[in-house]
Short mmCIF file of C-alpha atoms in Angstrom, two decimals:
data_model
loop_
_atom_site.label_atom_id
_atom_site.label_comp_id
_atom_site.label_asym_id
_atom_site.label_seq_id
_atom_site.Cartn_x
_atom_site.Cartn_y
_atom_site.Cartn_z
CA UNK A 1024 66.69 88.02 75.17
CA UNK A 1025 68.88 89.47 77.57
CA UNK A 1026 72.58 88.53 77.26
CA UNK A 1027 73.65 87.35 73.56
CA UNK A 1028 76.93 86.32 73.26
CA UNK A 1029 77.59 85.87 68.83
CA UNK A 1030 80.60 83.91 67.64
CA UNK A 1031 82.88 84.52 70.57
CA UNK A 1032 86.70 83.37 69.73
CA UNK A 1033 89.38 84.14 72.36
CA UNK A 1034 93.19 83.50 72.06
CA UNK A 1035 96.28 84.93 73.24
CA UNK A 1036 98.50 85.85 70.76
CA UNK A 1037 100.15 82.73 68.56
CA UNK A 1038 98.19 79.91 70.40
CA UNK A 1039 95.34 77.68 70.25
CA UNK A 1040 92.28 79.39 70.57
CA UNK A 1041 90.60 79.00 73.97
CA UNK A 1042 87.51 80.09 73.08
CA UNK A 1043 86.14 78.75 70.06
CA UNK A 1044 82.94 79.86 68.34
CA UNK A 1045 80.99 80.19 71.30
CA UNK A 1046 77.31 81.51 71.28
CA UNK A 1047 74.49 81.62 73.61
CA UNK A 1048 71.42 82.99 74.67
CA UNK A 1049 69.90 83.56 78.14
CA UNK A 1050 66.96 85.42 79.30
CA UNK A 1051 66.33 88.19 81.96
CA UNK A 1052 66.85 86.45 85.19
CA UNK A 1053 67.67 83.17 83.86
CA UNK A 1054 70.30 81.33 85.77
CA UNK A 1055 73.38 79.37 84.12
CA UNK A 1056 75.79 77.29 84.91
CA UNK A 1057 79.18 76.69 82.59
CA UNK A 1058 80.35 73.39 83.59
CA UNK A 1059 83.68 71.76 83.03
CA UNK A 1060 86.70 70.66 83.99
CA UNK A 1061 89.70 72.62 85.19
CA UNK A 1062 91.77 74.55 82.20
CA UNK A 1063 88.58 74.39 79.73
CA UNK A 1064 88.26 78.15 79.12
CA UNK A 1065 85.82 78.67 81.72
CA UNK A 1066 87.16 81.96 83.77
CA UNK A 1067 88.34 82.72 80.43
CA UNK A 1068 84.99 82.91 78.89
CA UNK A 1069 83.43 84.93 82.31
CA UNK A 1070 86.39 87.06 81.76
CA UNK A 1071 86.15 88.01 78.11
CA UNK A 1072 82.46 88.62 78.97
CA UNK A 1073 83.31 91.36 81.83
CA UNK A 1074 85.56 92.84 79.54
CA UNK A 1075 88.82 91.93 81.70
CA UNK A 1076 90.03 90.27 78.32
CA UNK A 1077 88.92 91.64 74.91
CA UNK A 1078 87.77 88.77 72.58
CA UNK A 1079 89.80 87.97 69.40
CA UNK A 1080 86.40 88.25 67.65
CA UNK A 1081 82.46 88.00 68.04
CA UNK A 1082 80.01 89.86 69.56
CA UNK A 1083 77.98 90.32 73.15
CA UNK A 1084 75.30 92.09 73.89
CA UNK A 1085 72.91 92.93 77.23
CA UNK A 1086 69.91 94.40 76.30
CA UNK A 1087 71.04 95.28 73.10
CA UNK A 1088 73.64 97.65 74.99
CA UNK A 1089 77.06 95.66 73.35
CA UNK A 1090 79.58 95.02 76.01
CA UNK A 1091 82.59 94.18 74.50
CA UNK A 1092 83.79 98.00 74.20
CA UNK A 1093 86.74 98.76 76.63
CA UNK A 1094 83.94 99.66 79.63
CA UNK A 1095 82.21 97.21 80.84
CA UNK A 1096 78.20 97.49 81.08
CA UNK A 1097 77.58 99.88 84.01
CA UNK A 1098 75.09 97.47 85.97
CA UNK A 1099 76.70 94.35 86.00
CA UNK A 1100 78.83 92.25 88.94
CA UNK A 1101 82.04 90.17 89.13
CA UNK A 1102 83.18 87.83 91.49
CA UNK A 1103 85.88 85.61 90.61
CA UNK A 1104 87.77 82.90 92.20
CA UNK A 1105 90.33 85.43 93.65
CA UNK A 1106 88.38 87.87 95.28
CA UNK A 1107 90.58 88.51 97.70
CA UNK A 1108 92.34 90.61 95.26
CA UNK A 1109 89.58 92.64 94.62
CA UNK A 1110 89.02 94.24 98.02
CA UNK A 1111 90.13 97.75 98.59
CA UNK A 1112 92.13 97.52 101.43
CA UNK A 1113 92.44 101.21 102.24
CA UNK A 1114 88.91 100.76 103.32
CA UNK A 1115 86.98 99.47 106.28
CA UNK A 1116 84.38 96.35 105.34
CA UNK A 1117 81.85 99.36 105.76
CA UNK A 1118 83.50 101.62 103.35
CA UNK A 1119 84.25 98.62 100.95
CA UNK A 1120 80.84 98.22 101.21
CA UNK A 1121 79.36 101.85 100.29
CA UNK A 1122 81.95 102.36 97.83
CA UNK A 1123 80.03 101.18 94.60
CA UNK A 1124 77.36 103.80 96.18
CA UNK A 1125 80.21 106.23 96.63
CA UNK A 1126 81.53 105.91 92.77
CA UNK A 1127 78.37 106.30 91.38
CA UNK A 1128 77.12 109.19 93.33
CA UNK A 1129 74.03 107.09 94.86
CA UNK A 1130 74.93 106.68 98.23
CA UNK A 1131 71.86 107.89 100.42
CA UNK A 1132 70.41 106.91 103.73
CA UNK A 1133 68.22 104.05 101.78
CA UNK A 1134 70.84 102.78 99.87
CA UNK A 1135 73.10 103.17 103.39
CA UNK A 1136 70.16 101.13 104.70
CA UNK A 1137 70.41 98.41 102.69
CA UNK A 1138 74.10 98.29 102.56
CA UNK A 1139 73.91 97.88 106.04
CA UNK A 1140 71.40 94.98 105.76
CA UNK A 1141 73.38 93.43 103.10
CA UNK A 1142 76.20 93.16 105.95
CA UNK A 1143 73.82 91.79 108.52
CA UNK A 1144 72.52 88.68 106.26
CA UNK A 1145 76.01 88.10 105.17
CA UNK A 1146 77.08 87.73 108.51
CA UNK A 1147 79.65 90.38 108.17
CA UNK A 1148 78.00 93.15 111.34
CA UNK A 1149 80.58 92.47 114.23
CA UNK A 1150 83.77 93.37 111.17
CA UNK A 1151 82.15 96.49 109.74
CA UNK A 1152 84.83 98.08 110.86
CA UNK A 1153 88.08 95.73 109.90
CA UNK A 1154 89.98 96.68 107.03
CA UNK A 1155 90.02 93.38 104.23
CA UNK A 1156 94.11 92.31 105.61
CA UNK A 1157 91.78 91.25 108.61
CA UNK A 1158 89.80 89.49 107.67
CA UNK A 1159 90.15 85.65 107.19
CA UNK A 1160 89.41 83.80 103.60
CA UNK A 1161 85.35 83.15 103.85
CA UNK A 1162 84.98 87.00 105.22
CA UNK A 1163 86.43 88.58 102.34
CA UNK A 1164 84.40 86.01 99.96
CA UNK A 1165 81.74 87.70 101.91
CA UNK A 1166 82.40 90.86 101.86
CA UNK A 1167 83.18 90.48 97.83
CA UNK A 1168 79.73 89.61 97.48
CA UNK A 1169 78.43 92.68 99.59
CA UNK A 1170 80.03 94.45 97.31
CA UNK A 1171 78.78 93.27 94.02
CA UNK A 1172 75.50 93.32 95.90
CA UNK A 1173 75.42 96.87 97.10
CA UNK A 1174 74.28 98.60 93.89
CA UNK A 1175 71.93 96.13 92.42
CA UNK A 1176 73.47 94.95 89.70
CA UNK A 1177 70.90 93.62 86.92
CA UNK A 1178 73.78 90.92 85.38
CA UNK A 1179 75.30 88.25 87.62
CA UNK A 1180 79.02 86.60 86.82
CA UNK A 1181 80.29 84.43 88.83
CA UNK A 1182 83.35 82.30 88.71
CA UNK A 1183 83.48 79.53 91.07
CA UNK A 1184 83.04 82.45 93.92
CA UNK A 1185 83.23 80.12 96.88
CA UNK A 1186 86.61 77.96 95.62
CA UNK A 1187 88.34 77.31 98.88
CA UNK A 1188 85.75 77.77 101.36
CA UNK A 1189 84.27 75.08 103.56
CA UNK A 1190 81.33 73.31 102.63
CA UNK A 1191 79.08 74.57 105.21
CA UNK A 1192 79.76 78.70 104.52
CA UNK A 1193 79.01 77.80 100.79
CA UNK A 1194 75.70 76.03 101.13
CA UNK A 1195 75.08 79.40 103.66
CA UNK A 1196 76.02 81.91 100.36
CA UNK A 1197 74.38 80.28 98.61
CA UNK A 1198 70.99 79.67 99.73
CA UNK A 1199 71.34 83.61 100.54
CA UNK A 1200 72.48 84.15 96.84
CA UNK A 1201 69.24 81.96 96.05
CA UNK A 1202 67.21 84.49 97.92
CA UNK A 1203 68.58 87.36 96.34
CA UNK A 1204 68.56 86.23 92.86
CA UNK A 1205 65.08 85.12 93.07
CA UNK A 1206 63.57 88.19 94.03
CA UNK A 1207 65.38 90.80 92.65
CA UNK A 1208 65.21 88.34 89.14
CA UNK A 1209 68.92 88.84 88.46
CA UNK A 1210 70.14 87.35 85.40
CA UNK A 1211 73.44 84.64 86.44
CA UNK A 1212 76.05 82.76 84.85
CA UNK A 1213 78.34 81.29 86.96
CA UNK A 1214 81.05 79.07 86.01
CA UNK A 1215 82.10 75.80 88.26
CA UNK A 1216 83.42 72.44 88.20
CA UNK A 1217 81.61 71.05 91.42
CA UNK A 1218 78.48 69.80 90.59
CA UNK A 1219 77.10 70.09 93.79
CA UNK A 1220 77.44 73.96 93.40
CA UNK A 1221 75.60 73.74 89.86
CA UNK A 1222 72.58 71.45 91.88
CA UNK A 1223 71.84 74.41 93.94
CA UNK A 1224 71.72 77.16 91.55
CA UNK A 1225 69.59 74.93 88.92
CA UNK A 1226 67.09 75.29 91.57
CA UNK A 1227 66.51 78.90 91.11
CA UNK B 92 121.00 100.19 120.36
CA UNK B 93 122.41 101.58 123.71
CA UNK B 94 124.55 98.46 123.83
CA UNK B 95 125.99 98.39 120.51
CA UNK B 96 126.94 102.72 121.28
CA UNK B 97 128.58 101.28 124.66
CA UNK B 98 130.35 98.63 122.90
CA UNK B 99 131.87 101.24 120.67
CA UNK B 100 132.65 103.68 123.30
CA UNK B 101 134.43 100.52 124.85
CA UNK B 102 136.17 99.42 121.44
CA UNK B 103 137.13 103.33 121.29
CA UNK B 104 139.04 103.28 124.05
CA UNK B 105 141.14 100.26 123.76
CA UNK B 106 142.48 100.98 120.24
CA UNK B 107 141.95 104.65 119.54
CA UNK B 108 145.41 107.07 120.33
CA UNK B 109 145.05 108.25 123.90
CA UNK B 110 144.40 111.80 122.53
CA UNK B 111 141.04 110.57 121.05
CA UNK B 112 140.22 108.39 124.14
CA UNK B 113 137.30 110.27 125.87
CA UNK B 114 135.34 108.48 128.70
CA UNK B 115 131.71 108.64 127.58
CA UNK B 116 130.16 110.72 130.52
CA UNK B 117 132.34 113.87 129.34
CA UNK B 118 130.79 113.16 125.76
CA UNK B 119 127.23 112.73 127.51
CA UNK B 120 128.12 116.28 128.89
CA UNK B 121 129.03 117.59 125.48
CA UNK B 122 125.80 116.75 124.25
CA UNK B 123 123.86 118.48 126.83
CA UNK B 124 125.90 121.51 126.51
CA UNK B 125 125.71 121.48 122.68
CA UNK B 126 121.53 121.45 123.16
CA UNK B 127 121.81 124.71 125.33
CA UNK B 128 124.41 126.25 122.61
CA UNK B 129 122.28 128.70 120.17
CA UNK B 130 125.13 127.81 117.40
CA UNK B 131 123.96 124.14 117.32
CA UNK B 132 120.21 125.08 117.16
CA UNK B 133 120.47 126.97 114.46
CA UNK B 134 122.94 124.13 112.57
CA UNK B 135 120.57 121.81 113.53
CA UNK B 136 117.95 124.03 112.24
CA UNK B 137 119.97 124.41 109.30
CA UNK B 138 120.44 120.31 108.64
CA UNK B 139 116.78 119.71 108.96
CA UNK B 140 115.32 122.40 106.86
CA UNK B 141 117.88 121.35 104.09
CA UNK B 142 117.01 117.77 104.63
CA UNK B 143 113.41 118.08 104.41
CA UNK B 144 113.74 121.00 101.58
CA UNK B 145 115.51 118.50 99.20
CA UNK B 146 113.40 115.26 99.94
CA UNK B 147 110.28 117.79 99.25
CA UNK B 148 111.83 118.42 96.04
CA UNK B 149 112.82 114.65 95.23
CA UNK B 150 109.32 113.52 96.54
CA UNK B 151 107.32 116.40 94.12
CA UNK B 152 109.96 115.71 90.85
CA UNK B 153 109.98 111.47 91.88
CA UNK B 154 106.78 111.06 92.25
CA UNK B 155 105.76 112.84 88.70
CA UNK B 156 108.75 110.82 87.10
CA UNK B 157 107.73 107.46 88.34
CA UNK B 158 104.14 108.00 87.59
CA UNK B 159 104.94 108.93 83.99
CA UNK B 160 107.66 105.96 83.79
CA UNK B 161 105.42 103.72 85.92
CA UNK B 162 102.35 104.07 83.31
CA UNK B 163 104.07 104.46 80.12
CA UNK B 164 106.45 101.64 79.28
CA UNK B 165 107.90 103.16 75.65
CA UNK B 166 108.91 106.38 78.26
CA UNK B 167 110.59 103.75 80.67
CA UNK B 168 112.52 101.55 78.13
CA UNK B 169 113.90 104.72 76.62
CA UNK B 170 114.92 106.25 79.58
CA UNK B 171 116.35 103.22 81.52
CA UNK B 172 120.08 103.70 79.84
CA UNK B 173 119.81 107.02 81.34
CA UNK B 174 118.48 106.52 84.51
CA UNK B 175 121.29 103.48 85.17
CA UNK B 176 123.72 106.20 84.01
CA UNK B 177 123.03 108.39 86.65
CA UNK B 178 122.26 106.33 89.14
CA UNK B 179 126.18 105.08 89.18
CA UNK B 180 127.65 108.91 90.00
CA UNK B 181 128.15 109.34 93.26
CA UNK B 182 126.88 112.59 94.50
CA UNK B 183 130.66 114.22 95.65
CA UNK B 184 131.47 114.15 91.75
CA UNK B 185 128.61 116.15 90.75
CA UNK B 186 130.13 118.53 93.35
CA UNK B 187 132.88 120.23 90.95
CA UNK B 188 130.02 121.12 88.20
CA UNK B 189 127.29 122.28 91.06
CA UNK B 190 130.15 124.70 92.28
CA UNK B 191 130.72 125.57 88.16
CA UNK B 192 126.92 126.28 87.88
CA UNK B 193 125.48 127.87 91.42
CA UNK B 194 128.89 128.82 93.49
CA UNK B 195 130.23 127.17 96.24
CA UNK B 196 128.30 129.74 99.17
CA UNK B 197 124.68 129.59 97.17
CA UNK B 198 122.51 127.54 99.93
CA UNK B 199 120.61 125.96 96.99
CA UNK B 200 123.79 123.79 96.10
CA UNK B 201 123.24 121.12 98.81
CA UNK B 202 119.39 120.69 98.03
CA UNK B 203 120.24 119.84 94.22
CA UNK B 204 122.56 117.67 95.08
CA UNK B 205 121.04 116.00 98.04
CA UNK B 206 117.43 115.77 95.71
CA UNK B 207 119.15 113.92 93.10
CA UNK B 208 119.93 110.41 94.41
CA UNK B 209 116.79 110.91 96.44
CA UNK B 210 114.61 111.21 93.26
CA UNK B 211 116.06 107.96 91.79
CA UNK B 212 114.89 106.28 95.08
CA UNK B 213 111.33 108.20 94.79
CA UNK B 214 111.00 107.24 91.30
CA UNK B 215 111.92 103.87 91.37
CA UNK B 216 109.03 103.07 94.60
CA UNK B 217 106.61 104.64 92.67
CA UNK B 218 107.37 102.88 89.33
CA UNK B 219 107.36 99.54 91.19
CA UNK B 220 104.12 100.38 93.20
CA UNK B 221 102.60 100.76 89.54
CA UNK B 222 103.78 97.61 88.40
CA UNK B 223 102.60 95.56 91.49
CA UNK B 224 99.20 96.75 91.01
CA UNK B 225 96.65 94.48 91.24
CA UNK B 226 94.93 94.19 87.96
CA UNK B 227 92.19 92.28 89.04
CA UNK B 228 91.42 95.32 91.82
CA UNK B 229 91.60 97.66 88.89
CA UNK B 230 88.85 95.81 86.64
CA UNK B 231 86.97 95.18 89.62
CA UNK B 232 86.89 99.13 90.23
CA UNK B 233 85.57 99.19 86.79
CA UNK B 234 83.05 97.38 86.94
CA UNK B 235 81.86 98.58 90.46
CA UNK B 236 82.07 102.23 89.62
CA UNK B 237 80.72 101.91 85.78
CA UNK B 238 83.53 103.99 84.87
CA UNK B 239 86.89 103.14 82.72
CA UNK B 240 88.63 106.69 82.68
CA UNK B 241 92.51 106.58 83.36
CA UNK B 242 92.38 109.94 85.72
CA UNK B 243 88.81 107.88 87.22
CA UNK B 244 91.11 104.66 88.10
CA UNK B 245 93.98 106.85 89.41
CA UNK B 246 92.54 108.52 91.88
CA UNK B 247 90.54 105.66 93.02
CA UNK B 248 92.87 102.76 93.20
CA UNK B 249 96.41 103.63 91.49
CA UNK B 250 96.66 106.68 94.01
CA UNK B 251 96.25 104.24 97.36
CA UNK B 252 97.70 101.26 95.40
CA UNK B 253 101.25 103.44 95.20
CA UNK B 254 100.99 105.44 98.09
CA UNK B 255 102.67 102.60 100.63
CA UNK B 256 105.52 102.35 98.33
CA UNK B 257 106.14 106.22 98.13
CA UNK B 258 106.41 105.96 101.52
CA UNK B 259 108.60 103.29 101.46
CA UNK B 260 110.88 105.71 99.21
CA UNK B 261 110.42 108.42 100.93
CA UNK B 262 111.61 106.84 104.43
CA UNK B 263 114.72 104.92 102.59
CA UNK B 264 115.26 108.69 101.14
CA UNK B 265 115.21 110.31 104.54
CA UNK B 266 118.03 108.93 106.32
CA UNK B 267 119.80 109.06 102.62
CA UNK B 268 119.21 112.83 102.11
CA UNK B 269 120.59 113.52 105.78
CA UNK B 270 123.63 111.59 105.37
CA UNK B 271 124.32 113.74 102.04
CA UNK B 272 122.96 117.00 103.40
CA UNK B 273 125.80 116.49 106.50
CA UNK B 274 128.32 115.59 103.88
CA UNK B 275 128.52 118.59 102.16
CA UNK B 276 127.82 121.08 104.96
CA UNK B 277 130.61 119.31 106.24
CA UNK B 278 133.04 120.09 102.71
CA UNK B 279 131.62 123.85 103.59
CA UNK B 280 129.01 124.26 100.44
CA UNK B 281 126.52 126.34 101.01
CA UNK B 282 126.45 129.40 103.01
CA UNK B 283 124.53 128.42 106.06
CA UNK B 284 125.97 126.09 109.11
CA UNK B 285 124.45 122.73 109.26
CA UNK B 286 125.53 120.46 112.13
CA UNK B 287 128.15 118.87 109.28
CA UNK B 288 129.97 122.21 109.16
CA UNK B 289 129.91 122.07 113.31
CA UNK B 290 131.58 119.01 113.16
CA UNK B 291 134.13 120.37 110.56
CA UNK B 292 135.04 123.38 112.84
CA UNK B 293 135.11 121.15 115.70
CA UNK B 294 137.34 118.65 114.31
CA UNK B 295 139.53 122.14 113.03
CA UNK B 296 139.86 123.26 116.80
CA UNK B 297 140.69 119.56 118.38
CA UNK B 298 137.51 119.48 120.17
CA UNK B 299 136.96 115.90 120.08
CA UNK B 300 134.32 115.43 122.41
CA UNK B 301 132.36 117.85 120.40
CA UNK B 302 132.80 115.97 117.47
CA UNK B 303 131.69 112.92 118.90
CA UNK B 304 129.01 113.90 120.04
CA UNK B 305 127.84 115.51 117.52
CA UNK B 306 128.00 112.74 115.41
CA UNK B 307 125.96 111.03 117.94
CA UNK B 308 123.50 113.47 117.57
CA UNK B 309 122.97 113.04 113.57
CA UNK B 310 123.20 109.20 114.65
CA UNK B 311 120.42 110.06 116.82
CA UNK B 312 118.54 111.93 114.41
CA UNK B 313 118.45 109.53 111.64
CA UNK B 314 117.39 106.94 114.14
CA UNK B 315 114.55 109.21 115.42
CA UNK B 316 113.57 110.21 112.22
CA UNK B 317 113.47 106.41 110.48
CA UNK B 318 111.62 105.41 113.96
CA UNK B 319 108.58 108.23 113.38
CA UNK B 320 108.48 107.14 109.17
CA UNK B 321 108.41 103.46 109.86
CA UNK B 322 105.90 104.02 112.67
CA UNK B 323 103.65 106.33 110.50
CA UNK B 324 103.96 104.14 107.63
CA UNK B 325 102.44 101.24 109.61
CA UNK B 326 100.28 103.23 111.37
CA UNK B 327 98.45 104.70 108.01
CA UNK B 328 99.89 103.14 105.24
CA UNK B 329 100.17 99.17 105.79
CA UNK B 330 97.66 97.90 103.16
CA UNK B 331 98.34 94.93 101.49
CA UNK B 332 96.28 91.58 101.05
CA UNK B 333 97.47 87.94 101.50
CA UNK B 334 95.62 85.27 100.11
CA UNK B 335 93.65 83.67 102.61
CA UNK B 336 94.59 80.23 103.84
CA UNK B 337 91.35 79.25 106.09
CA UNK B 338 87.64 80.02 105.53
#
């Protein structure tokens, strides 16, 4: 097993639980998809299981490591519905880009390389260097994903990335997320409401 | 600009006493001869290094304050009462106990008491850059970098996250800091002559061209001085994200 998630309640303080005795399973490069509608505890549950909220009780685990602790597991990616916010607009898309690389002392000419192809199949080449405030809405959902991309990250979460974007530039993520996650054998779970979205990842 | 100084040239001479009336070119000539006058350098000399001595000071003692009041809300709460206390004494009645403390000729007297309201301002843009953070950007940083330290996060995101808004302060606390540092040359603290103490002597001897001029020259200043800020802080510190309407 890869990710274990053990009798996961969330609440904020004095209200109805949001998360209720949740527990699953999923194995190394398995791909899931939390359906539901909107205000279900979805980003919630992604959230609590990046570490952005800390769970009112149970356990998670990847690879045994446990990942509700205050850091999150080294080797994992976000992208949420607000990416946007994310970005680090003191940056260029470039440096955005490297930064991951950057933080964790691995930035060499390989890694550079593939940073650099990561921006060329995302479409992102001609804006390496525009800082994020110039970018429009489906670059910096772009660029997020670069970003998450650029170190490899063996654990996938994503929360209905592509909310907002035209239906064209998501079928083109994600058939290029499709790629990715197939050969590098990432493990995903990615929260949405379209089921559309969901048709395309249960393909992987 | 140039219209509104006409217009109050113009205004200037229809109601001011015809011993104050002074057709601008005369005042235009002032302000030439004043720039070839080694006197005014060195009070302008004077104005500026006090200026930029005491917003060094407020920027250093702000920045540490709203950074400490900024991250640590307990610190902030209790010191709020205080902080609204000060905040509402104007700087000319903190003159009598400066004078008790340093003397009325000690040069250090107008940079305490020009850094003071210039540290609220500081401290105040810093706190509020910490509070606008994005928290999202912040666990996004820890994810990317594997790394949850507080100094880690600080000098990766909180540092650039705050740095428009010191700005921010620290222009709003330049044109403050000159107005106060010309203020009390002008009352004759300190021991050097700043361009407020020209005007004083000026104003002293009649020399009313002089005097306006000069104070078209701190006008002038101020202006320049906001002008280079603003155009520095859009220049290298404009970073700030909308969300996106269109794909």
């Amino acid at each position: 097993m890869s990710l274990i998630i053990k009798n996961l309640y969330f609440q904020y303080t004095q209200k109805e639980p949001i998360l209720s005795n949740i527990s699953i399973s999923i194995n190394i490069g398995e791909k899931i998809a939390i359906m539901g509608a909107s205000g279900m505890g979805k980003s919630t549950l992604l959230k609590v299981l990046v570490s952005y909220l800390s769970p009112s009780s149970g356990d998670i685990f990847f690879k045994s490591v446990p990942l509700n602790g205050s850091k999150p597991f080294s080797n994992m990616a976000y992208v949420s519905q607000s990416s946007y916010k994310s970005l680090f607009p003191w940056l260029n898309l470039r440096e955005n880009v490297y930064y991951p690389l950057v933080l964790r002392n691995k930035l060499n000419k390989e890694n550079q390389n593939y940073c650099d192809q990561l921006i060329q199949k995302l479409n992102l080449s001609h804006r390496t260097n525009s800082y994020p405030n110039n970018l429009s809405g489906g670059e910096q959902k772009r660029l997020t994903l670069a970003i998450a991309l650029s170190y490899k990250p063996e654990l996938f979460f994503l929360d209905e990335p592509f909310a907002g974007i035209d239906f064209r530039l998501t079928e083109e993520l994600w058939d290029f997320l499709y790629q990715y996650f197939s050969l590098n054998n990432t493990t995903v779970l990615f929260a949405s409401h379209n089921i559309d979205e969901v048709s395309i990842i249960l393909t992987v | 600009m140039p219209v509104v100084l006409i217009l109050i040239c113009y205004l200037i001479n229809i109601f001011a006493p015809a011993t104050l009336k002074f057709p601008p070119h005369l005042i235009l000539n002032e302000i030439f001869l004043l720039f070839k006058d080694t006197s005014f350098q060195n009070a302008l000399f004077q104005t500026l290094y006090s200026t930029f001595i005491s917003l060094f000071l407020a920027i250093v003692i702000g920045t540490f304050l709203g950074y400490l009041l900024g991250y640590n809300q307990t610190i902030w709460n209790l010191s709020q009462p205080t902080i609204d206390f000060f905040r509402s004494i104007p700087v000319t009645f903190l003159i009598p106990i400066a004078t008790l403390l340093l003397g009325v000729s000690d040069s250090r007297i107008i940079w305490i008491l020009s850094t003071y309201p210039c540290i609220l301002i500081i401290i105040f843009s810093v706190r509020g850059g910490i509070t606008l953070q994005e928290p999202e950007r912040l666990h996004f940083y820890k994810i990317i970098s594997g790394k949850s330290n507080l100094v880690s996060r600080f000098l990766h995101v909180t540092l650039f996250e705050t740095l428009p808004h010191i700005f921010s302060g620290f222009r709003i606390s330049l044109s403050y800091c000159l107005v106060i540092v010309t203020v009390l040359e002008y009352l004759r603290l300190g021991n050097k002559l700043g361009i407020g103490g020209l005007v004083n002597n000026e104003l002293e001897m009649q020399h009313y061209p002089k005097v306006y001029a000069l104070v078209f020259i701190i006008g002038f200043i101020g202006f320049l001085l906001n002008k280079s800020t603003e155009y520095l802080q859009h220049r290298y510190f404009n970073w700030s994200i909308s969300e996106p309407n269109a794909a």
